[in-house]
Structure formats: C-alpha cells, structure tokens
Tab-separated table of C-alpha atoms in Angstrom:
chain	number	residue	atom	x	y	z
A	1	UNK	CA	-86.587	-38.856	10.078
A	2	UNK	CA	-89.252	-38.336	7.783
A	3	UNK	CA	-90.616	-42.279	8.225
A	4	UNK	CA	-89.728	-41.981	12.037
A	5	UNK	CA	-93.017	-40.740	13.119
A	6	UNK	CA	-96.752	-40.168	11.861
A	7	UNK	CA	-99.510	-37.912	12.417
A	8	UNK	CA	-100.853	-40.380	15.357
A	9	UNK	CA	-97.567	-38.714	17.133
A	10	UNK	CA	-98.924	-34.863	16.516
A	11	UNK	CA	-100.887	-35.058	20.107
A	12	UNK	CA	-97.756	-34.712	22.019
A	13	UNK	CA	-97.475	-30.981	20.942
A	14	UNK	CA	-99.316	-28.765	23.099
A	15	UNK	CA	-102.027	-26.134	21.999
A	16	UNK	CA	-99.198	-22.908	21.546
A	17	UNK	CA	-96.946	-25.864	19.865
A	18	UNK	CA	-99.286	-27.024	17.363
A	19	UNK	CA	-100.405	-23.379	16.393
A	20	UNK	CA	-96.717	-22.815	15.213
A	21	UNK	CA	-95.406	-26.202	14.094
A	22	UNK	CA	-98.486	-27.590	12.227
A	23	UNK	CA	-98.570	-25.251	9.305
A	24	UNK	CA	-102.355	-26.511	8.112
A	25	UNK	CA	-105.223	-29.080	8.907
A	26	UNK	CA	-103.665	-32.282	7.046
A	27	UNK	CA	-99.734	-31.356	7.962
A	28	UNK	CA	-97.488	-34.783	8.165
A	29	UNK	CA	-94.027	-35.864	9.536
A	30	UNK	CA	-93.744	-37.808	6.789
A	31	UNK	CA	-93.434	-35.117	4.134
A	32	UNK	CA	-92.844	-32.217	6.649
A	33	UNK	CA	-89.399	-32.867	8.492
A	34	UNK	CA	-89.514	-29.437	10.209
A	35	UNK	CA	-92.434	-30.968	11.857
A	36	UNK	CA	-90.802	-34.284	12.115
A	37	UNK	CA	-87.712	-32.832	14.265
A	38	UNK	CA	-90.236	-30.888	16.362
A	39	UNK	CA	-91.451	-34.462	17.533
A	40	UNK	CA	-88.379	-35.696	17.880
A	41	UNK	CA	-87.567	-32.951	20.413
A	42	UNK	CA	-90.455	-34.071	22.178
A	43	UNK	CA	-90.774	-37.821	22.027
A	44	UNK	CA	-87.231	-39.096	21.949
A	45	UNK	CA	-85.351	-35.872	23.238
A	46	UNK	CA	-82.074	-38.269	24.406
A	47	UNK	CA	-81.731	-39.448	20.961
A	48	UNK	CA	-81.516	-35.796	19.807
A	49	UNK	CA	-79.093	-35.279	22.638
A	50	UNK	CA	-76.534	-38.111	21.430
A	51	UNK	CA	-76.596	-36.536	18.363
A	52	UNK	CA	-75.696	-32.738	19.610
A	53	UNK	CA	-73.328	-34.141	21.374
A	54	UNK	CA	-71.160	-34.987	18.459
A	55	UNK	CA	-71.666	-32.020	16.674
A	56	UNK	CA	-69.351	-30.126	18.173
A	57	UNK	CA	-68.884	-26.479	17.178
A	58	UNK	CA	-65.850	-25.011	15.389
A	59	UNK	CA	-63.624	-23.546	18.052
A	60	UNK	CA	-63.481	-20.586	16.512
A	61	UNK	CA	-67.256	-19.883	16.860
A	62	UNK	CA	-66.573	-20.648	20.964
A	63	UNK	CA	-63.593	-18.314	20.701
A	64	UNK	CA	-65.493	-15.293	18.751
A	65	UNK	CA	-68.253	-15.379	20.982
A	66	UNK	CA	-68.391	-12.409	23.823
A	67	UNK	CA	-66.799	-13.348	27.160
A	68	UNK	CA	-67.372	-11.853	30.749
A	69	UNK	CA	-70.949	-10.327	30.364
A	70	UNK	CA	-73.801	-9.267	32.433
A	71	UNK	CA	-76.557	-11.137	30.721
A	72	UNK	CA	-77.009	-14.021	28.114
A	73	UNK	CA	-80.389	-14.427	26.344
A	74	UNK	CA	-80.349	-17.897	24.414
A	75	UNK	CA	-82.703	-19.137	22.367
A	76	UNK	CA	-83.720	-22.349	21.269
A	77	UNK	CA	-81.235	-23.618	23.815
A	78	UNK	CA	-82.317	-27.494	23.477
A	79	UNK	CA	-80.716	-29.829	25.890
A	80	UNK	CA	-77.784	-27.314	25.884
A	81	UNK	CA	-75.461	-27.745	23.277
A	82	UNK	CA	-73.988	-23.887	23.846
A	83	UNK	CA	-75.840	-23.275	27.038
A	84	UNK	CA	-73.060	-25.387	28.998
A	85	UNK	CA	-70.160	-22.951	27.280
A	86	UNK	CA	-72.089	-19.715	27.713
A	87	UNK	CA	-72.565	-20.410	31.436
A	88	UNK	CA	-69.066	-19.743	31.746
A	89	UNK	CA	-69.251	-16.310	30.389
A	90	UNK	CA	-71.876	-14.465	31.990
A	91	UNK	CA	-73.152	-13.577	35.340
A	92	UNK	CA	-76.582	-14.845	34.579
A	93	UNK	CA	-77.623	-16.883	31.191
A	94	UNK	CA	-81.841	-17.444	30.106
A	95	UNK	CA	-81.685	-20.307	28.500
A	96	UNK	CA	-85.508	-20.266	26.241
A	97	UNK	CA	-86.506	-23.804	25.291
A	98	UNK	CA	-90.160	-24.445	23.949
A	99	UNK	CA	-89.330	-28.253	24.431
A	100	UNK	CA	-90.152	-29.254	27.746
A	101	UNK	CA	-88.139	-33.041	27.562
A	102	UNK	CA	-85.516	-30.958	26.226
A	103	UNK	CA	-85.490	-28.199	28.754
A	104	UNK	CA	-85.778	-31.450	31.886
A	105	UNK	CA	-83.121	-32.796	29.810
A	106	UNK	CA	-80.752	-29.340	30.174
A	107	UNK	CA	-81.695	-28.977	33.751
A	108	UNK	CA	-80.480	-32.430	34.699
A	109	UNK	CA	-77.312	-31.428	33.214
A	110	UNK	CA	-76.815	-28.590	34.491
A	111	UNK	CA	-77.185	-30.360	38.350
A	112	UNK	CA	-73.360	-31.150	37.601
A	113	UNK	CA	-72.541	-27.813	36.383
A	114	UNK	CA	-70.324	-25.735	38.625
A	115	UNK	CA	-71.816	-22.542	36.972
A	116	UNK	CA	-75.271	-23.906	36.933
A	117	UNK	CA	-76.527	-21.187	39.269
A	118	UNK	CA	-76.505	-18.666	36.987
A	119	UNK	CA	-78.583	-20.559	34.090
A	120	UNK	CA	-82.318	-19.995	34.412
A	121	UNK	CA	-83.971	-22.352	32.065
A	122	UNK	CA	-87.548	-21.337	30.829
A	123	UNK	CA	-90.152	-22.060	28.441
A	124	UNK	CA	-90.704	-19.656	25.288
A	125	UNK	CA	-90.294	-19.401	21.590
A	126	UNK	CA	-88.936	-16.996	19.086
A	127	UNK	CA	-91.621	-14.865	18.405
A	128	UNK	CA	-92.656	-14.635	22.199
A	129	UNK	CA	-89.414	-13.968	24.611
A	130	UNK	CA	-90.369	-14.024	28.480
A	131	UNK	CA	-87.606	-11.263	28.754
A	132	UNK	CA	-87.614	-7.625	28.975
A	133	UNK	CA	-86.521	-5.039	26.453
A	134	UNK	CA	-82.980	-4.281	26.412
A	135	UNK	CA	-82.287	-6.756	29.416
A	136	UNK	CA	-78.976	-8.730	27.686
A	137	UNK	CA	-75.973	-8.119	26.350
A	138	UNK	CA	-75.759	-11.304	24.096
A	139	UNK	CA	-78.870	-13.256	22.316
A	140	UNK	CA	-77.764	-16.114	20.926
A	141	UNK	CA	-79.273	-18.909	18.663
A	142	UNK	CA	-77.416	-21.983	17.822
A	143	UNK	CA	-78.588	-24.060	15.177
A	144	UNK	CA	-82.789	-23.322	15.968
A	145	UNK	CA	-83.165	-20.372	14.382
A	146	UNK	CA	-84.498	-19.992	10.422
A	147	UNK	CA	-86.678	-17.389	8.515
A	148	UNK	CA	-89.262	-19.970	8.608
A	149	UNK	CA	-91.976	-18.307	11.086
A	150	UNK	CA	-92.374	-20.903	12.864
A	151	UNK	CA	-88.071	-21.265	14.065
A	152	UNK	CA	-87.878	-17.384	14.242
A	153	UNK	CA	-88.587	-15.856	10.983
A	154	UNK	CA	-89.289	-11.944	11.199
A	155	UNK	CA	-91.252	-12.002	14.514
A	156	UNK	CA	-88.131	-13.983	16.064
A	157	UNK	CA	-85.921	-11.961	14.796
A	158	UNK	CA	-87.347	-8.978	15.670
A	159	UNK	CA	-87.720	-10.267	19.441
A	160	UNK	CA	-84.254	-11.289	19.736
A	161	UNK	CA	-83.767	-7.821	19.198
A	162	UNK	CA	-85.390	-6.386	21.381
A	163	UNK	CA	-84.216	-7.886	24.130
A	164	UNK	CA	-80.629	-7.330	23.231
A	165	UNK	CA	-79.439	-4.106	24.958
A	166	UNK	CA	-77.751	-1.080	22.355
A	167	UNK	CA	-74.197	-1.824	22.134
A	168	UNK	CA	-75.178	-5.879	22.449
A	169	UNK	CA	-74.824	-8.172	20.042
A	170	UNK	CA	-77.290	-10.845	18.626
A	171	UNK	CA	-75.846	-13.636	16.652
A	172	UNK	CA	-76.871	-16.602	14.797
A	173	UNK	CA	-74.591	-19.785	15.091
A	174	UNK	CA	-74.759	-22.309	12.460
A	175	UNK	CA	-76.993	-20.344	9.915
A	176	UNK	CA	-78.887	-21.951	7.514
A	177	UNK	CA	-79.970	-18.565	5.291
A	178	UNK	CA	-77.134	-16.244	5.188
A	179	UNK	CA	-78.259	-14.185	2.345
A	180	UNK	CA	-81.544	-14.048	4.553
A	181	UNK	CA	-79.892	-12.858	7.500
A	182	UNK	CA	-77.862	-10.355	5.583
A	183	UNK	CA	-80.534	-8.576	4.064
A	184	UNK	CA	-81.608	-7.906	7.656
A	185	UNK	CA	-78.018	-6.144	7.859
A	186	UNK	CA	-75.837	-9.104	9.396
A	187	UNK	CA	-72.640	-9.946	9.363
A	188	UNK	CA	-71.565	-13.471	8.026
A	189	UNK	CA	-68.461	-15.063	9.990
A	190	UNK	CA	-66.799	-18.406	8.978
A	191	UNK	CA	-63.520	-20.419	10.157
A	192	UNK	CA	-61.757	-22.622	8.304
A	193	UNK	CA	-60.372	-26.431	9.086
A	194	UNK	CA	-61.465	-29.917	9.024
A	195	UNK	CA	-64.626	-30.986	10.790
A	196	UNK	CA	-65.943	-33.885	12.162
A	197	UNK	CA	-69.243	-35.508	13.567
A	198	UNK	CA	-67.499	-37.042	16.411
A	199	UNK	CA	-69.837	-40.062	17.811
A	200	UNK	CA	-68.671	-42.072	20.892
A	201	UNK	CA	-67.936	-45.122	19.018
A	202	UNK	CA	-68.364	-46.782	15.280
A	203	UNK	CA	-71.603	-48.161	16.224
A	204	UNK	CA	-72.982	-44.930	17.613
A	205	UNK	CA	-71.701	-43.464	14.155
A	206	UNK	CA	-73.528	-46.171	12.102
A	207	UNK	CA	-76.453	-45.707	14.216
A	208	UNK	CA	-77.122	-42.031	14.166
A	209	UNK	CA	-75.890	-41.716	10.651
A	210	UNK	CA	-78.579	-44.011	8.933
A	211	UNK	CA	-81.224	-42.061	11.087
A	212	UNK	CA	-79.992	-38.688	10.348
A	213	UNK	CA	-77.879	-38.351	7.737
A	214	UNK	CA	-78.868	-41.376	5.243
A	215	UNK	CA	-76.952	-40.741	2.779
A	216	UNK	CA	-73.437	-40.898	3.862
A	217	UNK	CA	-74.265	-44.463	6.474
A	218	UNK	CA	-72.962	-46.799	3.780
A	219	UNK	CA	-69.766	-44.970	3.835
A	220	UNK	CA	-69.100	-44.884	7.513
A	221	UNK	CA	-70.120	-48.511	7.598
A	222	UNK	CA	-67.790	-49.307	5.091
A	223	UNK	CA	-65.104	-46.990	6.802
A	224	UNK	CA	-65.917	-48.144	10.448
A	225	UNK	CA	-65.759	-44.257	10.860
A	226	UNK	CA	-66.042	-42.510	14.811
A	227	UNK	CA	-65.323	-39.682	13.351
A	228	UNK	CA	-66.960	-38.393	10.634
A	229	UNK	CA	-66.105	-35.527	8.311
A	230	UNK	CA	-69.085	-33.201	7.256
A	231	UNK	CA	-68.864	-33.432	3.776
A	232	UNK	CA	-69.799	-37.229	3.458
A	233	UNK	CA	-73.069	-36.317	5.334
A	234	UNK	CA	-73.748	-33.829	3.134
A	235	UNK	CA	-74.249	-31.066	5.140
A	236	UNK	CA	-72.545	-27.789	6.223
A	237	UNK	CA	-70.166	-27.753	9.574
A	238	UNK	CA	-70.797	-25.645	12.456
A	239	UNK	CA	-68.316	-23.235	11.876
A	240	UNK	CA	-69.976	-19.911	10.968
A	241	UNK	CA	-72.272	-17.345	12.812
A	242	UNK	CA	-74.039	-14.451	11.539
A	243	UNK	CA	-73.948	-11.353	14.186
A	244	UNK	CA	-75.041	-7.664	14.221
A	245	UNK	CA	-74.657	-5.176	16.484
A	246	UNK	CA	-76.961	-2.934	18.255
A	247	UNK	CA	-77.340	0.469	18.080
A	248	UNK	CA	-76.890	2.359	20.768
C-alpha cells in the first residue's frame, strides 16, 4: 500500500477531503498509509471491495448487534460491508460514506437488495453527520472509525452521539484503540473462535495478501491457502465491538 500510489494521485480528493486527509503541505502515500487507503477508496474502490468481502465479521458481532429498530445511522459505511446486514434490521438505515466510488459502489449493490428501500446512502464524514439530533436508535462504525481526527477522533465521536437517540446505542465494530474508546466510557466486547480471511480462490488469496498484508504472502503461497487465518497476517480479527449506551 504504501508504494501503491504517490502524491501525483492526491488530486483525486476533493477540497473537504484533502482538508481532513492531508495532514500538512508535503503529506505522502508513501510514508502516510492512512492517506494511502484514503486513495485507495477513491481510485481503485473494487479492489478494496474484494478485499471486504473476505473479511467477514465474527458472527457473534452480527448476532450482538440490535435487531428490529426504527433507525440505523452508519458511518463510514464503504461499499457496505455491514450496511447489507443492517438493512435487515431496521425500518430505515443512513448509510454515511465520504467516498463517492465507494458509495456508487454500495448503491449498485444494493439494486439487488430486497431491503434496499430502506437504505439511504449519503455523503458525510465523522465530524460532520447530515442527520439530526437524536434521530437513530443505532450508530454504527465498522472498521472506519479511529481517534485519529481525521477517521472520527473526538469531533466524530462526539457526532455519532448526538445523533444516537437516549436509550440508543453507538458502537464501534472492529476497534483499533480500545483503551481509547474506554476512557470515553465504552464497553469492550470480544468472541472467541478461529478466524479466517476467506478469499474466493488461492490466487485471489496470493493476490490480495502481497498487497495488503505483506508479510504473511510467502506463507499462503507456500500453503496454497483460500482461507486464511488472522494471525499469519498479523493482524487482529473482526470479532470485537466497543458499545455504550445513551442516557436517557
């Protein structure tokens, strides 16, 4: 990722886009992968897509997550990775997607969506919510939000509660800063069991692997893995959530 693109690529962003995601004059995907992933999102958004795709969350995360409700804010929604799942569970879902490949991307799926009537997808970021105060009963981010400022931080976190109603619930799937997210009075939540990256085939593996997750592509090569466990990419499953409740 970090040799994928260069700073010829950072005119794709958009005014609002480069205000949060290039941190100074001089910023680089090559030694800024936050930045990297943003133009990722933006320049080859169905490469990202193949890779959600086999990151599948725990079931348990699915199966904690509130069913049969009102509203769903999500945030961060990408090319819909949870949206899919939560359109199931509530009478209308926001789905908030600064992205605009990714959020074509989402609507195109959705087209074959039986539920797809009641997902609105729209443009927004963390710190700037085009919903009103106190308007859902879950906000949800899955694997976009982190205390950087720029993926949430304070400002996002304070918006996502806002617009959760009292008695709602906002949670964090996937968190990357749980000590961070605690101090702000959440609850940590993990499930236990194997986990795998589950690609469509052993060349799909081999393929995404070396591009984003380096270190562990000799070993599926070797392997001739389709499914691959976690821990040889060296990074944590998605199998925990951080949640608090509002106050009523």
């Amino acid at each position: 990722m970090r040799r994928r693109y260069t700073t010829a690529d950072l005119g794709v962003l958009t005014r609002d886009e480069a205000s949060r995601f290039v941190p100074q004059a001089g910023s680089d995907p090559q030694t800024d992968v936050s930045l990297a992933w943003e133009l990722l999102y933006r320049l080859e958004p169905e490469l990202y897509d193949r890779l959600v795709s086999a990151e599948r969350l725990h079931p348990g995360v699915l199966g904690w997550l509130p069913d049969d409700v009102e509203r769903i804010v999500e945030v961060g929604a990408g090319t819909g990775r949870l949206t899919l799942e939560l359109s199931r569970r509530a009478q209308e879902v926001v789905a908030v997607e600064p992205a605009a490949p990714l959020r074509e991307l989402l609507n195109r799926k959705l087209l074959g969506m039986d539920h797809r009537h009641r997902v609105r997808v729209t443009h927004g970021f963390f710190d700037d919510l085009p919903v009103s105060d106190d308007s859902a009963d879950l906000v949800v981010a899955c694997s976009a939000f982190t205390p950087a400022t720029a993926h949430g931080g304070e400002a996002g976190l304070a918006e996502m509660e806002r617009v959760c109603r009292p008695g709602g619930c906002v949670v964090i799937v996937w968190p990357n800063e749980v000590d961070w997210l605690a101090a702000h009075d959440y609850r940590y939540v993990s499930f236990d069991g194997p986990m795998f990256v589950e690609f469509a085939s052993h060349e799909e593996a081999a393929e995404l692997t070396e591009i984003f997750y380096p270190s562990g592509v000799e070993e599926v090569r070797r392997r001739e893995w389709r499914r691959v466990p976690y821990e040889s990419l060296g990074i944590n499953p998605p199998c925990d959530l951080a949640f608090k409740m509002i106050a009523r």
